[in-house]
XYZ file of C-alpha atoms in Angstrom:
577
model
C -109.203 33.665 7.119
C -108.876 37.427 7.022
C -108.689 40.350 9.395
C -110.377 43.569 8.347
C -108.701 46.848 9.273
C -109.296 50.485 8.394
C -106.509 52.509 6.793
C -105.940 55.794 5.003
C -105.859 54.943 1.306
C -103.520 57.848 0.491
C -102.869 60.021 3.552
C -104.897 62.231 5.943
C -105.026 65.104 3.440
C -107.542 63.316 1.189
C -111.216 64.285 1.745
C -113.476 61.594 3.154
C -115.834 61.646 0.170
C -112.939 60.962 -2.192
C -112.172 57.586 -0.624
C -109.864 58.675 2.180
C -110.560 55.570 4.288
C -110.850 51.944 3.236
C -111.396 48.656 5.042
C -108.834 46.153 3.755
C -108.662 42.407 4.296
C -105.293 41.004 5.286
C -104.383 37.380 6.089
C -105.470 36.546 9.622
C -102.915 35.705 12.294
C -103.059 35.888 16.102
C -101.488 39.140 17.272
C -99.835 40.218 20.479
C -100.275 43.884 21.479
C -98.072 46.085 19.366
C -99.301 44.645 17.076
C -96.791 41.808 16.832
C -97.271 39.053 14.242
C -95.187 36.387 12.576
C -93.536 38.635 9.978
C -94.116 42.151 11.305
C -93.495 43.658 14.740
C -94.592 47.214 15.605
C -92.456 48.842 18.296
C -93.725 52.331 19.105
C -91.036 54.139 21.058
C -90.593 57.859 20.433
C -86.936 58.808 20.904
C -87.694 62.529 20.669
C -90.124 62.478 23.602
C -88.619 59.444 25.341
C -92.025 57.755 25.555
C -93.346 54.306 24.724
C -96.896 54.622 23.414
C -99.588 52.204 24.531
C -99.530 49.316 22.033
C -102.510 48.577 19.812
C -104.351 45.380 20.759
C -105.984 44.320 17.511
C -107.182 41.044 19.065
C -109.325 42.904 21.610
C -112.859 41.853 20.651
C -114.145 45.403 20.904
C -111.489 46.419 18.390
C -112.044 43.425 16.143
C -115.760 44.065 15.758
C -115.104 47.643 14.648
C -112.520 46.721 11.973
C -109.710 48.077 14.108
C -109.245 51.516 15.602
C -110.976 54.586 14.213
C -108.761 56.455 11.699
C -107.155 59.273 13.629
C -104.123 61.504 13.335
C -103.921 61.864 17.125
C -104.281 58.229 18.288
C -100.925 56.394 18.243
C -102.783 53.077 18.272
C -104.250 53.843 14.842
C -100.765 54.798 13.628
C -99.591 51.356 14.745
C -102.571 49.735 13.038
C -101.857 51.657 9.835
C -98.247 50.511 9.458
C -99.118 46.917 10.377
C -102.069 46.726 7.959
C -100.254 48.201 4.950
C -97.106 46.155 5.631
C -99.190 42.964 5.854
C -101.061 43.839 2.672
C -97.831 44.448 0.738
C -96.340 41.210 2.079
C -99.429 39.272 0.988
C -99.185 40.794 -2.499
C -95.599 39.559 -2.846
C -96.542 36.132 -1.554
C -99.288 35.747 -4.157
C -97.094 36.944 -7.028
C -94.018 34.873 -6.109
C -95.900 31.764 -5.027
C -94.076 31.377 -1.731
C -93.712 32.875 1.718
C -91.476 35.923 1.819
C -88.451 36.256 4.076
C -86.560 39.298 5.282
C -82.812 39.857 5.218
C -80.698 36.971 6.630
C -80.909 36.816 10.409
C -84.121 38.889 10.514
C -87.224 36.855 11.387
C -89.459 39.895 11.854
C -89.496 43.297 10.228
C -89.704 45.944 12.957
C -91.802 49.033 12.259
C -91.313 52.144 14.415
C -94.178 54.588 13.692
C -92.714 57.478 15.728
C -88.997 56.743 15.527
C -87.782 60.338 15.589
C -88.624 63.906 14.714
C -87.316 63.970 11.154
C -88.551 64.692 7.637
C -87.809 61.174 6.508
C -88.737 57.514 6.701
C -86.273 54.809 5.788
C -85.457 51.130 5.954
C -82.316 50.369 7.958
C -80.874 47.359 6.159
C -78.300 46.646 8.873
C -80.916 45.678 11.491
C -84.127 45.103 9.534
C -86.049 48.113 10.914
C -88.195 50.773 9.243
C -88.093 54.132 11.019
C -90.956 56.537 10.322
C -90.386 60.176 11.185
C -92.728 63.051 11.922
C -92.191 66.768 11.408
C -93.978 70.135 11.483
C -95.465 71.287 8.199
C -93.858 74.261 6.470
C -95.513 77.649 6.831
C -96.696 77.724 3.213
C -97.991 74.129 3.003
C -101.329 74.291 1.151
C -104.351 73.088 3.102
C -102.391 72.365 6.275
C -102.139 73.964 9.684
C -98.771 75.786 9.773
C -96.540 73.949 12.192
C -98.974 71.041 12.484
C -97.270 67.675 12.584
C -97.136 65.377 9.578
C -96.698 61.676 10.338
C -95.027 59.628 7.628
C -96.531 56.504 9.216
C -99.964 57.698 8.020
C -98.958 57.854 4.344
C -99.956 54.705 2.489
C -97.335 55.393 -0.187
C -94.473 55.831 2.258
C -95.313 52.654 4.190
C -95.703 50.557 1.032
C -92.489 52.047 -0.394
C -90.391 51.269 2.689
C -91.800 47.772 3.165
C -90.987 47.049 -0.480
C -87.365 48.028 0.192
C -87.313 45.436 2.988
C -88.935 42.716 0.860
C -86.575 43.351 -2.059
C -83.629 43.263 0.337
C -84.760 39.794 1.402
C -85.151 38.675 -2.218
C -81.914 40.138 -3.593
C -79.409 40.915 -0.854
C -76.751 42.221 -3.258
C -79.106 44.942 -4.526
C -78.319 46.855 -1.351
C -74.802 47.404 -2.732
C -74.847 50.443 -5.069
C -72.675 48.936 -7.791
C -74.049 51.141 -10.564
C -76.543 53.927 -11.243
C -79.388 51.567 -12.104
C -79.108 49.451 -8.942
C -79.947 52.201 -6.461
C -82.452 53.809 -8.856
C -84.190 50.450 -9.307
C -84.729 50.077 -5.561
C -86.565 53.412 -5.560
C -88.476 52.777 -8.782
C -89.637 49.313 -7.788
C -90.824 50.558 -4.388
C -92.755 53.366 -6.097
C -94.384 50.941 -8.547
C -95.615 48.742 -5.710
C -97.059 51.758 -3.879
C -98.807 53.033 -7.028
C -100.350 49.760 -8.155
C -101.300 48.828 -4.584
C -103.463 51.961 -4.394
C -105.541 50.800 -7.362
C -107.006 48.108 -5.101
C -108.967 50.777 -3.188
C -112.170 51.033 -5.179
C -113.496 54.291 -3.743
C -110.306 56.139 -4.666
C -110.370 54.675 -8.170
C -114.100 55.343 -8.591
C -113.646 58.978 -7.635
C -110.723 59.395 -10.033
C -112.577 57.670 -12.889
C -115.572 59.949 -12.435
C -113.496 63.115 -12.137
C -111.336 62.404 -15.212
C -114.016 60.719 -17.319
C -112.024 57.515 -17.418
C -108.588 59.020 -18.137
C -106.623 57.430 -15.288
C -103.377 59.171 -16.242
C -105.086 62.385 -15.093
C -106.237 60.798 -11.854
C -104.307 62.928 -9.352
C -104.176 60.600 -6.349
C -103.690 57.620 -8.675
C -100.513 58.977 -10.247
C -99.022 60.975 -7.352
C -96.854 59.650 -4.550
C -96.733 60.968 -0.967
C -98.956 63.971 -1.632
C -99.159 65.264 1.963
C -95.440 64.706 2.547
C -94.563 66.707 -0.566
C -96.891 69.576 0.319
C -95.796 69.697 3.963
C -92.151 69.790 2.879
C -92.738 73.009 0.959
C -92.964 71.472 -2.512
C -95.503 72.602 -5.069
C -96.909 69.099 -5.499
C -96.605 65.487 -4.403
C -93.192 63.986 -3.735
C -93.110 62.120 -7.068
C -95.342 61.293 -10.037
C -95.839 58.137 -12.104
C -95.957 60.104 -15.358
C -92.236 60.948 -15.681
C -92.650 64.076 -17.800
C -89.709 66.422 -18.303
C -90.859 69.795 -16.985
C -88.857 71.750 -19.571
C -89.787 69.847 -22.740
C -93.139 68.376 -21.747
C -91.945 65.072 -23.222
C -91.269 61.730 -21.489
C -88.044 61.853 -19.482
C -85.229 59.942 -21.191
C -82.877 57.497 -19.508
C -79.647 59.163 -18.389
C -77.218 57.237 -16.193
C -75.956 60.503 -14.699
C -79.350 61.378 -13.180
C -79.669 61.229 -9.372
C -81.312 57.958 -8.196
C -84.849 59.292 -7.711
C -84.956 61.039 -11.058
C -83.491 58.020 -12.823
C -85.917 55.719 -11.025
C -88.854 57.869 -12.146
C -87.954 57.035 -15.766
C -88.479 53.335 -15.077
C -91.714 54.014 -13.170
C -93.057 56.061 -16.073
C -92.149 53.356 -18.598
C -94.120 50.688 -16.721
C -97.037 53.018 -15.965
C -97.339 54.112 -19.593
C -97.591 50.475 -20.681
C -100.264 49.956 -18.022
C -102.297 52.936 -19.295
C -101.942 51.740 -22.889
C -103.358 48.293 -22.065
C -106.136 49.885 -19.986
C -107.229 51.982 -22.968
C -106.978 48.982 -25.270
C -109.209 46.860 -23.037
C -111.746 49.577 -22.193
C -112.120 50.956 -25.707
C -115.091 48.706 -26.501
C -117.023 50.045 -23.506
C -116.415 53.651 -24.496
C -117.799 52.815 -27.956
C -120.891 51.193 -26.477
C -121.510 54.170 -24.215
C -121.096 56.668 -27.070
C -123.136 54.998 -29.833
C -119.982 53.878 -31.587
C -118.198 57.234 -31.763
C -115.793 56.584 -28.889
C -116.393 60.166 -27.695
C -118.526 60.484 -24.591
C -121.108 63.282 -24.434
C -120.486 66.159 -22.007
C -121.306 65.678 -18.356
C -120.770 62.865 -15.897
C -120.099 59.489 -17.446
C -122.788 56.828 -16.843
C -122.563 55.073 -13.510
C -122.593 51.610 -15.100
C -119.629 52.596 -17.265
C -117.795 53.826 -14.169
C -118.322 50.425 -12.542
C -116.999 48.622 -15.626
C -113.943 50.884 -15.796
C -113.184 50.499 -12.076
C -113.479 46.704 -12.314
C -111.200 46.658 -15.344
C -108.491 48.969 -14.054
C -108.271 47.398 -10.579
C -107.861 43.939 -12.117
C -105.294 45.230 -14.607
C -103.301 46.995 -11.869
C -103.160 43.736 -9.911
C -101.909 41.939 -13.031
C -99.223 44.543 -13.719
C -98.079 44.473 -10.106
C -97.748 40.685 -10.266
C -95.783 40.974 -13.520
C -93.386 43.468 -11.918
C -92.908 41.310 -8.822
C -92.498 37.990 -10.652
C -89.727 39.542 -12.731
C -87.509 39.825 -9.638
C -86.924 36.060 -9.759
C -85.563 36.539 -13.302
C -83.128 39.345 -12.456
C -79.361 38.816 -12.123
C -78.179 38.634 -8.497
C -75.773 41.572 -8.902
C -75.201 44.571 -11.181
C -78.838 44.986 -12.233
C -79.607 47.421 -15.059
C -82.984 48.681 -16.273
C -82.387 46.724 -19.471
C -81.917 43.555 -17.428
C -85.247 44.245 -15.739
C -86.933 44.604 -19.150
C -85.656 41.147 -20.115
C -86.794 39.814 -16.746
C -90.291 41.265 -17.254
C -90.628 39.715 -20.695
C -89.169 36.318 -19.800
C -91.238 35.944 -16.634
C -94.420 36.845 -18.490
C -93.746 34.500 -21.420
C -93.071 31.704 -18.940
C -96.450 32.025 -17.267
C -98.608 33.440 -20.094
C -97.396 32.069 -23.455
C -100.321 33.675 -25.299
C -100.518 37.457 -25.170
C -103.716 38.481 -27.019
C -103.726 42.028 -25.629
C -99.997 42.469 -26.365
C -98.914 43.370 -22.837
C -95.341 42.595 -23.786
C -95.399 44.785 -26.875
C -96.719 47.712 -24.818
C -93.981 47.247 -22.215
C -91.225 47.030 -24.835
C -92.487 50.121 -26.669
C -92.694 52.274 -23.529
C -89.154 51.234 -22.526
C -87.902 51.978 -26.049
C -89.386 55.498 -25.939
C -87.161 56.202 -22.936
C -83.998 54.602 -24.380
C -84.083 51.677 -21.953
C -82.826 48.446 -23.474
C -80.511 45.581 -22.466
C -76.981 45.496 -23.777
C -77.223 41.819 -24.680
C -80.220 42.142 -27.063
C -79.786 42.356 -30.831
C -83.155 44.105 -31.205
C -86.238 44.966 -29.168
C -88.436 41.994 -29.976
C -89.829 39.495 -27.512
C -87.613 36.624 -28.655
C -84.462 38.780 -28.505
C -85.218 39.938 -24.967
C -85.757 36.476 -23.502
C -83.103 35.077 -21.210
C -81.425 31.930 -22.471
C -80.384 28.636 -21.012
C -76.895 27.174 -20.880
C -74.596 27.316 -23.888
C -73.447 23.758 -23.149
C -75.372 20.614 -22.322
C -75.915 20.459 -18.582
C -77.371 17.363 -16.939
C -80.397 17.650 -14.680
C -79.625 17.821 -10.962
C -81.784 15.026 -9.642
C -81.231 16.047 -6.007
C -82.850 19.411 -6.799
C -85.916 17.985 -8.533
C -89.210 18.627 -6.779
C -89.489 14.885 -6.185
C -86.465 15.098 -3.870
C -87.029 18.493 -2.239
C -88.205 18.407 1.364
C -90.846 21.044 2.089
C -92.523 22.008 5.312
C -95.801 20.565 4.100
C -96.212 23.128 1.293
C -93.873 24.081 -1.601
C -94.590 27.719 -0.797
C -93.121 27.466 2.706
C -89.452 28.062 3.428
C -87.519 24.825 3.920
C -85.778 24.217 7.243
C -82.091 25.013 7.732
C -80.906 21.441 7.130
C -82.769 21.184 3.826
C -81.559 24.594 2.674
C -77.977 23.585 3.471
C -78.427 20.320 1.557
C -79.750 22.166 -1.493
C -76.901 24.702 -1.340
C -74.290 21.936 -1.071
C -75.738 20.082 -4.063
C -75.887 23.230 -6.174
C -72.428 24.376 -5.067
C -70.864 21.076 -6.060
C -72.559 21.258 -9.457
C -71.653 24.832 -10.428
C -68.013 24.584 -9.297
C -67.181 21.686 -11.580
C -64.405 22.906 -13.908
C -66.566 22.505 -17.006
C -69.437 24.503 -15.474
C -67.809 27.506 -13.803
C -67.841 29.845 -16.805
C -71.488 29.077 -17.574
C -72.478 30.550 -14.211
C -70.277 33.660 -14.403
C -67.650 32.281 -11.986
C -63.857 32.053 -12.191
C -61.043 30.073 -10.579
C -58.538 31.951 -8.380
C -55.724 31.591 -10.920
C -57.713 32.741 -13.960
C -55.411 35.042 -16.039
C -58.380 37.300 -16.859
C -58.346 38.436 -13.204
C -55.073 40.270 -13.854
C -53.759 39.285 -10.445
C -56.919 40.195 -8.469
C -58.031 37.940 -5.628
C -61.391 36.144 -5.759
C -63.361 34.563 -2.944
C -65.079 31.176 -3.244
C -68.539 31.207 -4.872
C -71.414 31.702 -2.460
C -74.940 30.291 -2.719
C -77.112 33.254 -1.705
C -80.485 31.523 -1.865
C -82.449 28.572 -3.201
C -86.211 29.205 -3.335
C -89.239 27.474 -4.773
C -91.802 29.306 -6.897
C -95.400 28.248 -7.496
C -97.356 30.380 -9.934
C -100.880 30.116 -11.294
C -101.381 31.092 -14.919
C -104.487 32.737 -16.417
C -105.902 29.383 -17.568
C -105.480 27.870 -14.106
C -102.298 25.903 -14.769
C -99.762 25.764 -11.925
C -96.095 26.314 -12.823
C -93.345 25.189 -10.429
C -89.737 26.372 -10.546
C -86.668 26.492 -8.337
C -84.820 29.825 -8.291
C -81.227 30.028 -7.028
C -78.625 32.790 -6.733
C -74.875 32.290 -6.756
C -72.384 35.139 -6.344
C -68.619 35.544 -6.241
C -66.549 38.482 -5.007
C -63.431 39.866 -6.680
C -61.046 42.177 -4.857
C -59.954 44.607 -7.548
C -56.492 45.938 -6.670
C -55.620 49.643 -6.733
C -53.965 50.295 -10.066
C -52.477 53.333 -11.846
C -54.084 55.865 -9.541
C -57.432 54.021 -9.504
C -58.502 52.878 -5.982
C -59.435 49.283 -5.279
C -62.942 47.982 -4.622
C -65.012 44.819 -4.237
C -66.600 43.631 -7.485
C -69.344 40.999 -7.696
C -70.358 38.483 -10.332
C -72.491 35.373 -10.499
C -75.851 34.266 -11.826
C -79.490 33.578 -11.171
C -80.381 30.009 -12.110
C -83.929 28.820 -12.737
C -84.608 25.067 -12.670
C -87.679 23.194 -13.813
C -89.377 20.649 -11.471
C -87.060 17.906 -12.784
C -83.902 19.789 -11.783
C -83.031 20.815 -15.349
C -81.528 24.275 -15.873
C -83.977 26.480 -17.786
C -82.359 29.932 -17.555
C -78.998 31.316 -16.501
C -78.984 35.081 -15.933
C -75.328 35.860 -15.423
C -72.956 38.698 -14.684
C -69.419 37.564 -15.306
C -66.603 38.557 -12.972
C -64.229 39.097 -15.875
C -66.276 41.211 -18.275
C -64.081 44.182 -19.205
C -66.857 46.616 -20.167
C -68.841 46.052 -16.983
C -65.711 46.505 -14.872
C -64.950 49.741 -16.730
C -68.476 51.074 -16.105
C -68.122 50.221 -12.428
C -64.936 52.283 -12.136
C -66.590 55.233 -13.890
C -69.548 55.044 -11.525
C -67.357 54.998 -8.420
C -65.508 58.084 -9.633
C -68.692 59.951 -10.571
C -70.886 62.222 -8.397
C -73.654 59.642 -7.868
C -71.230 56.870 -6.924
C -69.351 59.049 -4.475
C -72.609 59.703 -2.642
C -72.632 56.040 -1.618
C -68.931 55.143 -1.580
C -66.014 56.708 0.285
C -62.274 56.206 0.109
C -60.608 54.455 3.018
C -56.899 54.315 2.356
C -56.806 53.477 -1.320
C -59.960 51.333 -1.363
C -63.610 52.278 -1.899
C -65.920 51.249 0.947
C -69.680 51.584 0.992
C -71.181 54.216 3.259
C -73.648 52.980 5.858
C -77.443 53.288 5.706
C -77.981 53.173 1.949
C -81.718 53.872 2.139
C -81.357 56.769 4.528
C -78.831 58.308 2.127
C -81.246 57.741 -0.738
C -84.131 59.456 1.000
C -82.046 62.404 2.114
C -81.350 63.156 -1.524
C -82.636 66.653 -2.267
C -84.523 66.911 -5.546
C -87.108 69.277 -6.918
C -87.981 72.838 -6.096
C -90.001 74.023 -3.128
C -92.877 76.460 -3.313
C -91.753 80.044 -2.898
C-alpha cells in the first residue's frame, strides 16, 4: 500500500538530533528508474555540466529494503528520491483533502522534476510545459554555518519542493490563477504554496517534538516550524530564513497589515500569517486543559523541561490540528471564483467549505480564522459584516431547475467517483453544463454576457468556456461522506484601448457547486461587466506590481512569460552585511 522513503524534513542544515531525517510513507506505485511514476517524472539532466546523472531505481530490492537511498548531499540519486518523495506526499495530501485524483495543467499527464536543472539561485515551476526546475548555487562568503562557496541544492529543501509542487497542483485546479489579473492573485499563489509547505512539515514528529521541547509548547517560537527555506535564505546572504509564517512588521513589531501595493511575496506573507495565527489560537485553546493538568491548575509550567508525557500529548494534538488546517485550506480552493481571486474571496471560501463539511464548530475554528483575517484588514467586498453567515457564498438569485444529466446517478466514473472521467464523459458533462448556463435567462446568474450587451461598451467577448467539471468526495468528522460536483466557467472580454488607456483581456465567470442530484448549491461569480472590478484591473496594470508581469505590445497589455520565475526572482529583504 505504501512505499517508505527517507527525506530531509527541512534541509541539510538541520542537525540530525533535531529531526533532520524522516521516513515518510507515500502511496505505492511501480516505478521506472528516474524515478518515473504515474503523476511524477524525475529527469536529472544538468545543463550547466552537460551531464545526465544515473537515475535512481527505487524498485531495486536492495534500495527498497533500506527505505530508499541514504540521505546525502553528494549522491544525485538521493536528490532524485527527495524530489519524488516530497512531490508524491504533497500530491497525496491534496487528493485526501479534495476527495479525488489530482491532475496537472491541460495536456500535462506527468509533472517533470529536474533536480539539477541549472546553476541558479532559484527554483520555479514553468507553467508553459509543466516542469519544475531546481537550481543549485555556491553559498555566499558570509553564510552562517556553511562552507564558503559550497553548493546549496534547492532540490534538498523540503519547503522549496513542497512550494513548487503546490504551484503545479494549483495550476491544475485553477488554470486562470496563472494570469496575474490583480495583486491578490499572484500573492495568493505564493501564500498558498507557503501554507502547504508549513503545515506539511508538522507531519514530521521528530521536528515537532524537538520544537515543542525547546519552546515549552509555544509553537509560534518553534524556529524550523515557522521558517521557510532556512538554508536557502542563509546561503543567499540573508540574516534568516527566506520567509516566516508569523508576518510581523519589523519596524512596528505588530502584525503586517494588508496593502494591495505590497510586492507579491510580502503581500502573500500577510495571508500566511492570518491563517497561521488562527492555527496557533486553536492549538492553545485545545491544549490549555493539558497545561492546567501539568501545572496543578495554574496553567504556568514550572521551570525546566516540560514532562515527556505532556510533550507527547502536545505533539499528537498539533500534528492532527495542522493536518486539519491544511485540509481546510485545500478544500477552500473548490469554493474560490475561477478568476480575479482576492484574499477576501478566499476567506469566504474557507468559511463556506468548512460549514459545508463541519456544520458544528465547537472549538470555533471559523471564529478564529475570521478574527485573524480582520486583524490584518482582509475581508471580502461582498460581505455586510464579518460573521459566518455573512461570509457564506450564496446560491442562485432565481429558481434554477436541477440538471438531471449532471446528477451522480447519471455521471459515468472510471469505477470510483474520485477518479477523473474519460474524455468522452468530460465532454458530455461540459456540453450539458454549457447548454444550461447559456440559456438567456441564466447567463447573468453565472457572470456571463451576450456579445451585444450594452454594458460592454462596444468591447468584444468570446463564447463562454467550461474550464473543468470535477467530482468531490469528502469525509466529515463524524464519518459522513459528502459528494459534490464542482465546475468552472469563464468568459473573456477584449477591452479596447480607450482615452490613452491600453487594451487588455479581461475575464469573468463563476464556480458552480452542484449537489448529488444536480441542483445548484453555490455560484461564486465574477461578472464581466462589473465597473469597480474593471477599474481596479486598470489601476493594477498601470501600477508597479502589474507592470512586472504585463508589458505593452502596441497599445495592448500582454502577459510576460514564466510567471513563477518572475515571482521568484523578486528581490525582497536585506542581506547580512
